[in-house]
Coordinates of C-alpha atoms in Angstrom, one line a residue:
Chain U
M609 CA -12.4 54.3 -45.3
V610 CA -14.7 55.0 -42.4
T611 CA -17.7 55.6 -44.7
I612 CA -17.1 52.3 -46.5
G613 CA -16.6 50.5 -43.2
L614 CA -19.8 51.9 -41.7
R615 CA -21.8 50.9 -44.8
E616 CA -20.3 47.4 -44.7
F617 CA -21.2 47.3 -41.0
Q618 CA -24.8 48.4 -41.6
N619 CA -25.2 46.1 -44.6
L620 CA -24.1 43.1 -42.5
F621 CA -26.8 43.8 -39.9
K622 CA -29.5 44.2 -42.6
S623 CA -29.2 40.8 -44.3
I624 CA -31.5 37.9 -43.4
R625 CA -28.5 35.6 -43.2
S626 CA -26.9 37.9 -40.6
V627 CA -30.0 38.1 -38.5
I628 CA -30.2 34.2 -38.5
I629 CA -26.5 34.0 -37.5
I630 CA -26.9 36.6 -34.7
L631 CA -30.0 34.8 -33.3
F632 CA -28.2 31.5 -33.5
I633 CA -25.1 32.8 -31.7
F634 CA -27.1 34.5 -29.0
S635 CA -29.5 31.6 -28.5
V636 CA -26.8 28.9 -28.4
T637 CA -24.6 31.0 -26.1
L638 CA -27.5 31.7 -23.8
G639 CA -28.8 28.1 -24.0
M640 CA -25.3 26.7 -23.1
A641 CA -25.0 29.1 -20.2
Q642 CA -28.4 28.1 -18.9
L643 CA -27.5 24.5 -19.3
I644 CA -24.2 24.8 -17.5
S645 CA -25.9 26.9 -14.8
K646 CA -28.6 24.1 -14.3
Y647 CA -26.0 21.4 -13.8
K648 CA -23.4 23.6 -12.1
D649 CA -23.4 21.5 -8.9
V650 CA -22.6 18.3 -10.9
L651 CA -20.0 20.1 -13.1
G652 CA -18.6 21.8 -10.1
A653 CA -18.1 18.5 -8.3
V654 CA -16.4 17.0 -11.4
G655 CA -13.8 19.6 -12.2
G656 CA -14.6 23.0 -10.6
L657 CA -16.7 25.7 -12.3
D658 CA -15.6 29.2 -13.0
G659 CA -17.3 32.0 -15.0
D660 CA -15.1 31.3 -18.0
V661 CA -16.9 28.0 -18.5
Y662 CA -19.8 30.0 -19.8
M663 CA -17.5 32.0 -22.1
G664 CA -16.1 28.6 -23.2
G665 CA -19.5 27.9 -24.8
L666 CA -19.2 31.0 -26.9
L667 CA -15.6 30.3 -27.8
F668 CA -16.5 26.7 -28.8
L669 CA -19.3 27.9 -31.0
M670 CA -17.0 30.3 -32.7
I671 CA -14.3 27.7 -33.2
A672 CA -16.8 25.2 -34.6
A673 CA -19.0 27.4 -36.7
G674 CA -17.3 30.8 -36.8
P675 CA -15.5 30.2 -40.1
L676 CA -18.8 29.2 -41.7
F677 CA -20.6 32.3 -40.4
V678 CA -17.8 34.5 -41.7
A679 CA -17.6 32.8 -45.1
S680 CA -21.4 33.0 -45.6
L681 CA -21.6 36.7 -44.7
S682 CA -18.3 38.1 -46.0
H683 CA -17.2 35.9 -48.8
S684 CA -18.0 38.5 -51.4
A685 CA -17.1 41.7 -49.5
I686 CA -14.8 42.9 -52.3
N687 CA -15.5 40.9 -55.4
Q688 CA -19.3 41.6 -55.3
E689 CA -18.4 45.3 -55.8
I690 CA -16.2 44.4 -58.7
H691 CA -18.7 41.9 -60.2
S692 CA -21.6 44.5 -60.0
R693 CA -19.2 47.3 -61.1
T694 CA -20.2 49.5 -58.2
I695 CA -16.5 49.6 -57.4
R696 CA -16.1 52.0 -60.3
F697 CA -17.9 54.6 -58.3
L698 CA -15.8 53.8 -55.2
A699 CA -12.5 53.7 -56.9
T700 CA -13.0 57.0 -58.6
K701 CA -13.6 58.6 -55.2
V702 CA -11.3 57.0 -52.7
S703 CA -8.1 55.0 -53.0
R704 CA -8.3 51.3 -53.5
E705 CA -6.5 50.7 -50.2
K706 CA -9.2 52.6 -48.3
I707 CA -11.8 50.3 -50.0
V708 CA -10.1 47.2 -48.7
L709 CA -9.4 48.6 -45.2
G710 CA -12.9 49.9 -44.9
K711 CA -14.4 46.5 -45.8
F712 CA -12.2 44.8 -43.3
L713 CA -12.9 47.3 -40.5
G714 CA -16.6 47.2 -41.1
T715 CA -16.7 43.4 -41.0
A716 CA -14.4 43.3 -37.9
L717 CA -16.7 45.9 -36.2
Y718 CA -19.7 43.8 -37.0
W719 CA -18.2 40.7 -35.3
F720 CA -16.9 42.7 -32.4
V721 CA -20.4 44.0 -31.7
C722 CA -21.9 40.5 -32.1
L723 CA -19.5 38.9 -29.8
F724 CA -19.7 41.7 -27.3
V725 CA -23.5 41.5 -27.1
A726 CA -23.3 37.7 -26.8
T727 CA -20.8 38.2 -23.9
L728 CA -23.1 40.7 -22.3
L729 CA -26.0 38.3 -22.6
I730 CA -24.2 35.7 -20.4
L731 CA -23.0 38.3 -18.0
P732 CA -25.7 37.3 -15.4
F733 CA -24.2 33.8 -15.4
T734 CA -20.5 34.7 -15.6
K735 CA -20.8 37.5 -13.0
G736 CA -17.9 39.3 -14.7
F737 CA -16.4 40.2 -18.1
Y738 CA -13.9 37.6 -19.2
F739 CA -11.6 39.7 -21.4
N740 CA -9.1 37.0 -22.4
Q741 CA -11.8 34.6 -23.6
F742 CA -13.6 37.5 -25.4
M743 CA -10.4 38.4 -27.2
E744 CA -9.7 34.7 -28.1
A745 CA -13.1 34.5 -29.7
L746 CA -12.7 37.9 -31.5
I747 CA -9.1 37.2 -32.8
F748 CA -10.3 33.8 -34.0
I749 CA -13.0 35.4 -36.0
L750 CA -10.7 38.2 -37.2
Y751 CA -8.5 35.5 -38.7
F752 CA -11.3 34.3 -40.9
V753 CA -12.5 37.9 -41.7
G754 CA -9.0 38.6 -43.0
L755 CA -9.0 35.4 -45.0
A756 CA -12.5 36.2 -46.5
I757 CA -11.3 39.7 -47.5
F758 CA -8.1 38.2 -49.1
L759 CA -10.1 35.5 -51.1
S760 CA -12.6 38.1 -52.1
T761 CA -9.9 40.3 -53.5
L762 CA -8.0 37.4 -55.1
I763 CA -10.9 35.6 -56.8
P764 CA -13.2 37.7 -59.1
K765 CA -16.3 35.6 -58.9
P766 CA -18.5 35.8 -55.8
G767 CA -19.9 32.3 -56.4
M768 CA -16.4 30.9 -56.4
T769 CA -15.5 32.6 -53.1
M770 CA -18.7 31.3 -51.6
F771 CA -17.8 27.8 -52.5
L772 CA -14.1 28.1 -51.5
G773 CA -15.0 29.9 -48.2
I774 CA -17.4 27.2 -47.1
L775 CA -14.9 24.5 -48.2
L776 CA -12.1 26.1 -46.1
A777 CA -14.5 26.7 -43.2
I778 CA -15.1 23.0 -43.1
L779 CA -11.5 21.9 -43.9
F780 CA -9.8 24.3 -41.5
P781 CA -11.3 23.0 -38.3
I782 CA -10.8 19.4 -39.5
I783 CA -7.1 20.0 -40.3
G784 CA -6.6 22.2 -37.2
L785 CA -8.0 19.6 -34.8
W786 CA -6.5 16.7 -36.7
S787 CA -3.0 18.3 -36.4
L788 CA -3.4 18.4 -32.6
G789 CA -3.1 14.6 -32.4
S790 CA -1.2 13.9 -35.6
D791 CA 2.5 13.3 -36.3
N792 CA 2.1 13.8 -40.0
F793 CA 4.7 16.4 -41.2
F794 CA 2.4 18.1 -43.8
I795 CA -0.6 18.2 -41.5
D796 CA 1.7 19.8 -38.9
L797 CA 3.0 22.3 -41.4
V798 CA -0.5 23.3 -42.5
S799 CA -1.6 23.7 -38.8
Y800 CA 0.9 26.5 -38.3
V801 CA -1.2 28.7 -40.6
T802 CA -4.5 27.9 -38.9
P803 CA -5.4 29.5 -35.6
Y804 CA -6.2 26.1 -34.0
Y805 CA -2.5 25.2 -33.4
Y806 CA -1.9 28.5 -31.5
Y807 CA -5.1 28.1 -29.5
S808 CA -4.1 24.6 -28.4
L809 CA -0.8 25.9 -26.8
G810 CA -2.8 27.0 -23.8
D811 CA -1.2 30.4 -23.4
H812 CA -3.1 33.7 -24.1
F813 CA 0.1 35.2 -25.6
Y814 CA -0.2 32.8 -28.6
T815 CA -3.8 33.9 -29.1
Y816 CA -2.4 37.3 -29.9
V817 CA 0.2 35.8 -32.3
V818 CA -2.8 34.8 -34.5
L819 CA -3.5 38.5 -35.1
I820 CA -0.5 38.4 -37.4
F821 CA -2.5 36.4 -39.9
P822 CA -5.4 38.8 -40.6
I823 CA -2.8 41.6 -40.8
L824 CA -0.9 39.5 -43.5
F825 CA -4.2 38.7 -45.3
V826 CA -5.1 42.4 -45.4
L827 CA -1.7 43.4 -46.6
A828 CA -1.8 40.8 -49.4
S829 CA -5.3 42.2 -50.3
L830 CA -3.9 45.7 -50.5
L831 CA -1.2 44.5 -52.9
L832 CA -3.7 42.6 -55.0
I833 CA -6.2 45.4 -55.3
R834 CA -3.5 47.8 -56.5
K835 CA -2.9 45.7 -59.5
K836 CA -6.6 45.1 -60.4
D837 CA -8.4 46.6 -63.4
F838 CA -12.0 47.5 -62.9
Chain R
M1283 CA -1.5 73.6 -69.2
Y1284 CA -3.7 71.1 -70.8
A1285 CA -6.7 69.6 -69.1
L1286 CA -5.6 66.3 -70.3
E1287 CA -2.3 65.1 -71.9
T1288 CA -1.5 61.5 -72.8
K1289 CA 1.9 60.2 -74.0
G1290 CA 2.1 56.8 -75.7
L1291 CA -0.8 55.5 -73.5
T1292 CA -1.2 51.8 -74.2
K1293 CA -3.2 49.0 -72.9
I1294 CA -2.5 45.4 -73.9
Y1295 CA -4.8 42.5 -73.0
G1296 CA -3.0 39.2 -73.8
S1297 CA -1.5 39.8 -77.2
K1298 CA -4.0 42.5 -78.3
K1299 CA -3.2 46.2 -78.1
V1300 CA -6.6 47.6 -77.2
V1301 CA -5.2 51.1 -76.9
N1302 CA -2.1 51.6 -78.9
E1303 CA 0.3 54.4 -78.0
I1304 CA -2.2 57.3 -77.9
D1305 CA -0.8 60.8 -77.7
L1306 CA -3.6 63.3 -77.0
K1307 CA -3.9 66.8 -75.7
V1308 CA -7.2 68.3 -74.6
G1309 CA -7.5 72.0 -73.9
Q1310 CA -9.1 73.3 -70.7
G1311 CA -12.8 74.2 -70.9
S1312 CA -13.4 72.3 -74.1
V1313 CA -15.9 69.5 -74.8
F1314 CA -13.9 66.7 -76.3
G1315 CA -15.7 63.9 -78.1
F1316 CA -14.0 60.6 -78.4
L1317 CA -15.7 58.7 -81.2
G1318 CA -15.5 55.1 -82.2
K1319 CA -17.5 51.9 -82.8
N1320 CA -18.0 49.4 -80.0
G1321 CA -14.8 47.7 -79.3
A1322 CA -12.6 50.5 -80.7
G1323 CA -10.9 51.0 -77.3
K1324 CA -12.8 54.2 -76.1
S1325 CA -13.9 52.8 -72.8
T1326 CA -10.5 51.3 -72.1
F1327 CA -8.9 54.6 -72.8
I1328 CA -11.3 56.6 -70.6
N1329 CA -11.1 54.0 -67.8
M1330 CA -7.3 54.4 -67.8
L1331 CA -7.8 58.2 -67.4
A1332 CA -10.3 57.6 -64.6
G1333 CA -7.9 55.4 -62.7
L1334 CA -10.0 52.3 -63.1
I1335 CA -7.6 50.5 -65.5
H1336 CA -3.8 50.4 -65.3
P1337 CA -2.0 51.4 -68.5
S1338 CA 0.4 48.8 -69.9
S1339 CA 2.8 51.6 -70.9
G1340 CA 2.8 55.4 -71.5
S1341 CA 1.6 58.1 -69.1
F1342 CA -0.9 60.8 -68.7
T1343 CA -1.5 64.0 -66.8
I1344 CA -4.8 65.6 -65.8
L1345 CA -4.6 69.3 -65.2
G1346 CA -0.8 68.9 -65.1
K1347 CA -0.7 66.3 -62.4
Q1348 CA 0.0 62.6 -62.7
H1349 CA -2.1 61.3 -59.8
H1350 CA -5.8 61.5 -59.2
Q1351 CA -5.6 62.2 -55.5
N1352 CA -7.0 65.5 -54.4
Q1353 CA -8.0 66.4 -57.9
K1354 CA -11.5 67.5 -58.8
I1355 CA -12.4 64.8 -61.3
G1356 CA -15.9 63.5 -62.1
V1357 CA -16.4 60.2 -63.7
L1358 CA -19.5 58.5 -65.2
P1359 CA -18.3 55.0 -66.0
D1360 CA -20.0 53.0 -68.7
Y1361 CA -22.5 50.3 -67.6
S1362 CA -23.2 52.2 -64.3
T1363 CA -24.8 50.0 -61.8
F1364 CA -25.9 51.2 -58.3
Y1365 CA -26.7 49.7 -55.0
D1366 CA -30.1 48.2 -55.1
D1367 CA -30.9 49.0 -51.5
L1368 CA -30.1 52.7 -51.7
T1369 CA -32.3 55.5 -53.0
A1370 CA -31.0 58.2 -55.4
L1371 CA -30.5 60.6 -52.4
Q1372 CA -28.8 58.0 -50.3
H1373 CA -26.4 57.3 -53.2
L1374 CA -25.5 60.9 -53.4
K1375 CA -25.0 61.1 -49.6
Y1376 CA -22.8 58.1 -49.6
F1377 CA -20.7 59.2 -52.5
S1378 CA -20.3 62.8 -51.1
K1379 CA -19.1 61.3 -47.9
L1380 CA -16.5 59.2 -49.8
L1381 CA -15.4 62.4 -51.6
N1382 CA -15.3 64.2 -48.3
V1383 CA -17.6 66.8 -49.8
K1384 CA -20.0 68.3 -47.3
L1385 CA -23.4 68.9 -49.0
T1386 CA -26.7 69.5 -47.3
K1387 CA -29.8 67.6 -48.1
S1388 CA -31.2 70.5 -50.0
E1389 CA -28.0 70.8 -52.1
L1390 CA -28.2 67.1 -52.9
L1391 CA -31.8 67.5 -53.9
D1392 CA -30.8 70.5 -56.1
L1393 CA -28.3 68.2 -57.8
L1394 CA -31.0 65.6 -58.4
Q1395 CA -33.3 68.4 -59.8
R1396 CA -30.5 69.4 -62.1
V1397 CA -30.5 66.0 -63.7
E1398 CA -34.3 65.9 -63.6
L1399 CA -34.4 63.1 -61.0
E1400 CA -35.9 65.0 -58.1
D1401 CA -39.1 62.9 -58.2
A1402 CA -37.0 59.8 -57.7
A1403 CA -35.0 61.1 -54.8
N1404 CA -36.5 58.5 -52.4
V1405 CA -36.8 55.7 -54.9
K1406 CA -34.5 52.8 -54.6
A1407 CA -32.0 52.3 -57.5
K1408 CA -33.3 48.8 -58.2
K1409 CA -36.5 50.4 -59.6
F1410 CA -34.5 52.8 -61.8
S1411 CA -34.7 52.7 -65.6
F1412 CA -31.5 52.7 -67.6
G1413 CA -32.0 56.5 -68.3
M1414 CA -32.5 57.2 -64.6
K1415 CA -29.3 55.4 -63.8
K1416 CA -27.4 57.4 -66.4
K1417 CA -28.8 60.6 -64.8
L1418 CA -27.8 59.5 -61.3
G1419 CA -24.4 58.6 -62.7
I1420 CA -24.0 62.1 -64.0
A1421 CA -25.3 63.6 -60.7
Q1422 CA -22.7 61.6 -58.7
A1423 CA -20.0 62.7 -61.1
L1424 CA -20.9 66.4 -60.3
L1425 CA -20.8 66.1 -56.5
N1426 CA -17.3 67.6 -56.2
K1427 CA -17.9 70.3 -58.8
P1428 CA -15.2 68.7 -61.0
D1429 CA -12.7 70.6 -63.1
I1430 CA -12.7 67.8 -65.6
L1431 CA -15.6 65.4 -66.2
F1432 CA -15.2 62.0 -67.9
L1433 CA -18.5 60.7 -69.4
D1434 CA -18.4 57.3 -71.0
E1435 CA -21.3 56.8 -73.4
P1436 CA -23.6 59.2 -71.4
T1437 CA -26.6 58.6 -73.6
S1438 CA -26.3 55.1 -74.9
G1439 CA -29.4 53.1 -74.3
V1440 CA -31.3 56.1 -73.1
D1441 CA -34.7 57.3 -74.3
A1442 CA -35.1 60.5 -76.4
N1443 CA -36.3 62.7 -73.6
A1444 CA -33.4 61.6 -71.3
V1445 CA -31.0 62.2 -74.2
L1446 CA -32.2 65.8 -74.5
T1447 CA -31.9 66.3 -70.7
I1448 CA -28.3 64.9 -70.7
H1449 CA -27.3 67.0 -73.7
R1450 CA -28.7 70.2 -72.1
L1451 CA -26.9 69.3 -68.9
I1452 CA -23.6 68.8 -70.7
Q1453 CA -23.9 72.1 -72.4
D1454 CA -24.7 73.8 -69.1
I1455 CA -21.7 72.2 -67.3
S1456 CA -19.5 73.2 -70.2
K1457 CA -20.6 76.8 -69.9
E1458 CA -19.5 76.8 -66.3
G1459 CA -15.9 76.1 -67.5
T1460 CA -15.7 72.4 -66.8
T1461 CA -13.6 70.4 -69.3
I1462 CA -15.7 67.5 -70.6
F1463 CA -14.3 64.4 -72.1
L1464 CA -17.0 62.2 -73.5
T1465 CA -17.0 59.0 -75.5
S1466 CA -19.8 58.2 -77.9
H1467 CA -20.6 56.2 -80.9
N1468 CA -23.4 58.7 -81.7
L1469 CA -22.1 61.1 -84.3
D1470 CA -25.0 63.5 -84.1
E1471 CA -24.3 63.8 -80.3
V1472 CA -20.7 64.6 -80.9
E1473 CA -21.5 67.0 -83.7
K1474 CA -24.0 68.8 -81.4
L1475 CA -21.9 68.9 -78.2
C1476 CA -18.2 68.8 -79.0
D1477 CA -15.6 71.4 -80.0
D1478 CA -12.9 68.9 -80.6
I1479 CA -13.0 65.3 -81.5
A1480 CA -10.9 62.3 -82.1
I1481 CA -12.0 59.1 -83.9
M1482 CA -10.6 55.9 -82.5
N1483 CA -10.4 52.7 -84.5
Q1484 CA -8.8 49.5 -83.4
G1485 CA -7.0 51.2 -80.6
V1486 CA -5.5 54.1 -82.6
I1487 CA -6.7 57.6 -83.2
T1488 CA -7.4 57.9 -86.9
V1489 CA -8.7 61.4 -87.0
R1490 CA -8.1 64.3 -84.6
G1491 CA -9.1 67.9 -84.8
S1492 CA -11.8 70.4 -84.3
M1493 CA -15.2 69.8 -85.7
Q1494 CA -14.6 72.6 -88.3
Q1495 CA -11.2 71.2 -89.3
L1496 CA -12.8 67.8 -89.7
R1497 CA -15.5 69.2 -91.9
D1498 CA -13.0 71.2 -94.0
K1499 CA -10.8 68.2 -94.5
H1500 CA -13.4 65.5 -95.2
Q1501 CA -16.7 67.2 -95.8
N1502 CA -15.7 69.4 -98.8
K1503 CA -16.5 66.6 -101.2
L1504 CA -19.9 66.1 -102.9
I1505 CA -21.7 62.9 -103.7
V1506 CA -23.3 63.2 -107.1
S1507 CA -25.9 60.5 -108.1
L1508 CA -27.1 60.3 -111.7
K1509 CA -30.1 58.3 -112.9
H1510 CA -29.6 57.4 -116.5
T1511 CA -30.5 54.9 -119.3
Q1512 CA -28.7 51.6 -119.2
V1513 CA -25.0 51.9 -120.3
N1514 CA -23.8 49.4 -122.9
A1515 CA -20.2 48.2 -123.4
T1516 CA -19.4 50.8 -126.1
Q1517 CA -20.8 53.6 -124.1
M1518 CA -19.0 52.4 -121.0
S1519 CA -15.6 52.4 -122.8
S1520 CA -16.1 56.1 -123.6
L1521 CA -17.7 57.1 -120.3
R1522 CA -15.4 55.4 -117.8
P1523 CA -12.1 57.2 -118.5
Q1524 CA -13.8 60.6 -118.6
L1525 CA -15.5 60.0 -115.2
E1526 CA -12.4 58.5 -113.6
D1527 CA -10.6 61.8 -114.4
L1528 CA -13.4 63.8 -112.7
A1529 CA -14.3 61.7 -109.6
S1530 CA -12.3 60.4 -106.7
A1531 CA -14.7 57.4 -106.3
I1532 CA -17.3 55.9 -108.6
E1533 CA -20.0 53.4 -107.8
W1534 CA -21.4 51.9 -111.1
G1535 CA -24.9 50.8 -111.3
E1536 CA -27.2 49.6 -114.2
N1537 CA -29.2 52.8 -114.2
L1538 CA -27.6 54.8 -111.3
T1539 CA -24.1 55.9 -111.0
T1540 CA -22.7 57.6 -107.9
L1541 CA -19.6 59.8 -108.0
T1542 CA -17.6 61.5 -105.2
V1543 CA -16.2 64.8 -106.5
D1544 CA -14.2 67.7 -105.2
G1545 CA -16.7 70.4 -106.0
E1546 CA -19.9 71.5 -107.8
W1547 CA -18.0 72.9 -110.7
L1548 CA -17.4 69.4 -111.9
I1549 CA -21.2 68.6 -112.2
P1550 CA -21.7 70.1 -115.7
E1551 CA -18.6 68.3 -116.9
I1552 CA -20.0 65.0 -115.6
N1553 CA -23.3 65.7 -117.3
R1554 CA -21.5 66.4 -120.6
S1555 CA -19.6 63.2 -120.3
F1556 CA -22.8 61.2 -120.2
L1557 CA -24.2 63.1 -123.1
H1558 CA -21.0 62.6 -125.1
A1559 CA -21.3 58.9 -124.5
N1560 CA -25.0 59.0 -125.7
V1561 CA -26.3 58.1 -122.3
D1562 CA -29.5 60.1 -121.3
V1563 CA -29.5 61.5 -117.8
F1564 CA -32.9 61.8 -116.1
R1565 CA -32.0 63.1 -112.7
I1566 CA -29.0 64.5 -110.9
V1567 CA -29.0 64.5 -107.0
V1568 CA -26.1 66.2 -105.1
D1569 CA -25.4 65.4 -101.5
E1570 CA -22.9 66.7 -98.9
P1571 CA -21.7 63.8 -96.8
S1572 CA -22.6 63.9 -93.2
L1573 CA -20.1 63.4 -90.4
E1574 CA -21.5 59.8 -90.1
E1575 CA -20.7 59.2 -93.8
I1576 CA -17.2 60.6 -93.3
F1577 CA -16.7 58.3 -90.3
I1578 CA -17.9 55.3 -92.3
K1579 CA -15.6 56.3 -95.2
I1580 CA -12.6 56.7 -92.9
G1581 CA -13.3 53.3 -91.5
E1582 CA -13.7 51.7 -94.9
N1583 CA -10.5 53.4 -96.1
Q1584 CA -8.6 51.9 -93.1
R1585 CA -10.1 48.5 -93.7
S1586 CA -9.0 48.5 -97.3
A1587 CA -5.6 49.9 -96.4
S1588 CA -5.0 47.1 -93.8

């Protein structure tokens, strides 16, 4: 499990797409922090300015574009191995459960490192480590990592998960944000399975409730992979 | 204890029984050949044993145990593809870590040398030929020094030199006491390497036994071909009943008749039958059927029976 996780972690850093995403996250986070810092007097006079405003930039970026980043990088974490038949080498050496858990942990570790480094980059502005905001960003991303692993286990074709992942990455923020100001029963119902609803409640406790979803996604993936023929 | 024992092992895809209630026992230390044409069900069968495909029904044990965990099993799956970004050596390092087998770099290089891939140790797999991939596939299957080795079509699509290397390797591994279960549609390969064989056709085992048993049972017949003058209707009416008494199968031709007979003692009698019917015989050629011809014949018999 650890070996598979470490390979997934290394692979994510090696891809061009990953490098572009990392540069984008770092530059946008740093740019927003510099911008906020430049106008801190004005912003401070309007509504007060704490270090977490800088972290808010990173969180906003993750909420807006995080699902897309995860979908583009990890949409084929499992099904690419099945499609290329390399899973036959893995499945004859380790249990199927370890393959799924390794993939999830490797991807989660990649995002932890990315977000952690982004947080360190804005440390000169924030003057402190904002743990709660960091965890909010991380848990939000973990939701989509879990979803990507689940879809990748459920759907055999990498092309299809790429399409579906990007579609969901666009639809989820729309539905999530729509539900915040909507009375529509169905939109409300759907919002309960997106992280946006819990993040809108304004209590850090509910952020941690969102952790249940990636756990459920991984559990479902474990059940699915047991049934698969390679 | 058998190296491998299956009981009613079945795999159904949709309404098709790809593997149909196979009962098989393979002794420890043997080289077992699983023969069959493409689509016969060989790969499905071996993939069930390797834990890659779930059986629809039935069960199997490997070295007396039902589960793969903690067992020293090596598998070369068919259509082996590797990670393009990893070299041969990196592949072996990665797979040995997965197996929790601690091997030094020099031990891994020794393994690559064993499959004659030492020159490609630092070459990425995307540059590998089909034969090199097969060799790397065998090398990774040997990482944990397996007690039983499953090889699915180890030489299919491989050039002649690589075939020789793989054959030599299989013979060496067998001498070390490893049970080898290989699938193939190459009869010469099976004849050369295997002690025991089973022939699979349309999901069922049609022939099972040692190579010697198979030869004794099916290869004792002779194929006698006679070149002769054209046979007219009168001659045929005299010749046909006599030859039908002597041969188990007859292929009639204008100037060439081929008979399958039980032994060489029947050849003079066949010759006399032709002379008696006033048909001149110019040449008699006697052949022993090869394993391939036996295999084809069994297949034809089954097709005509079904």
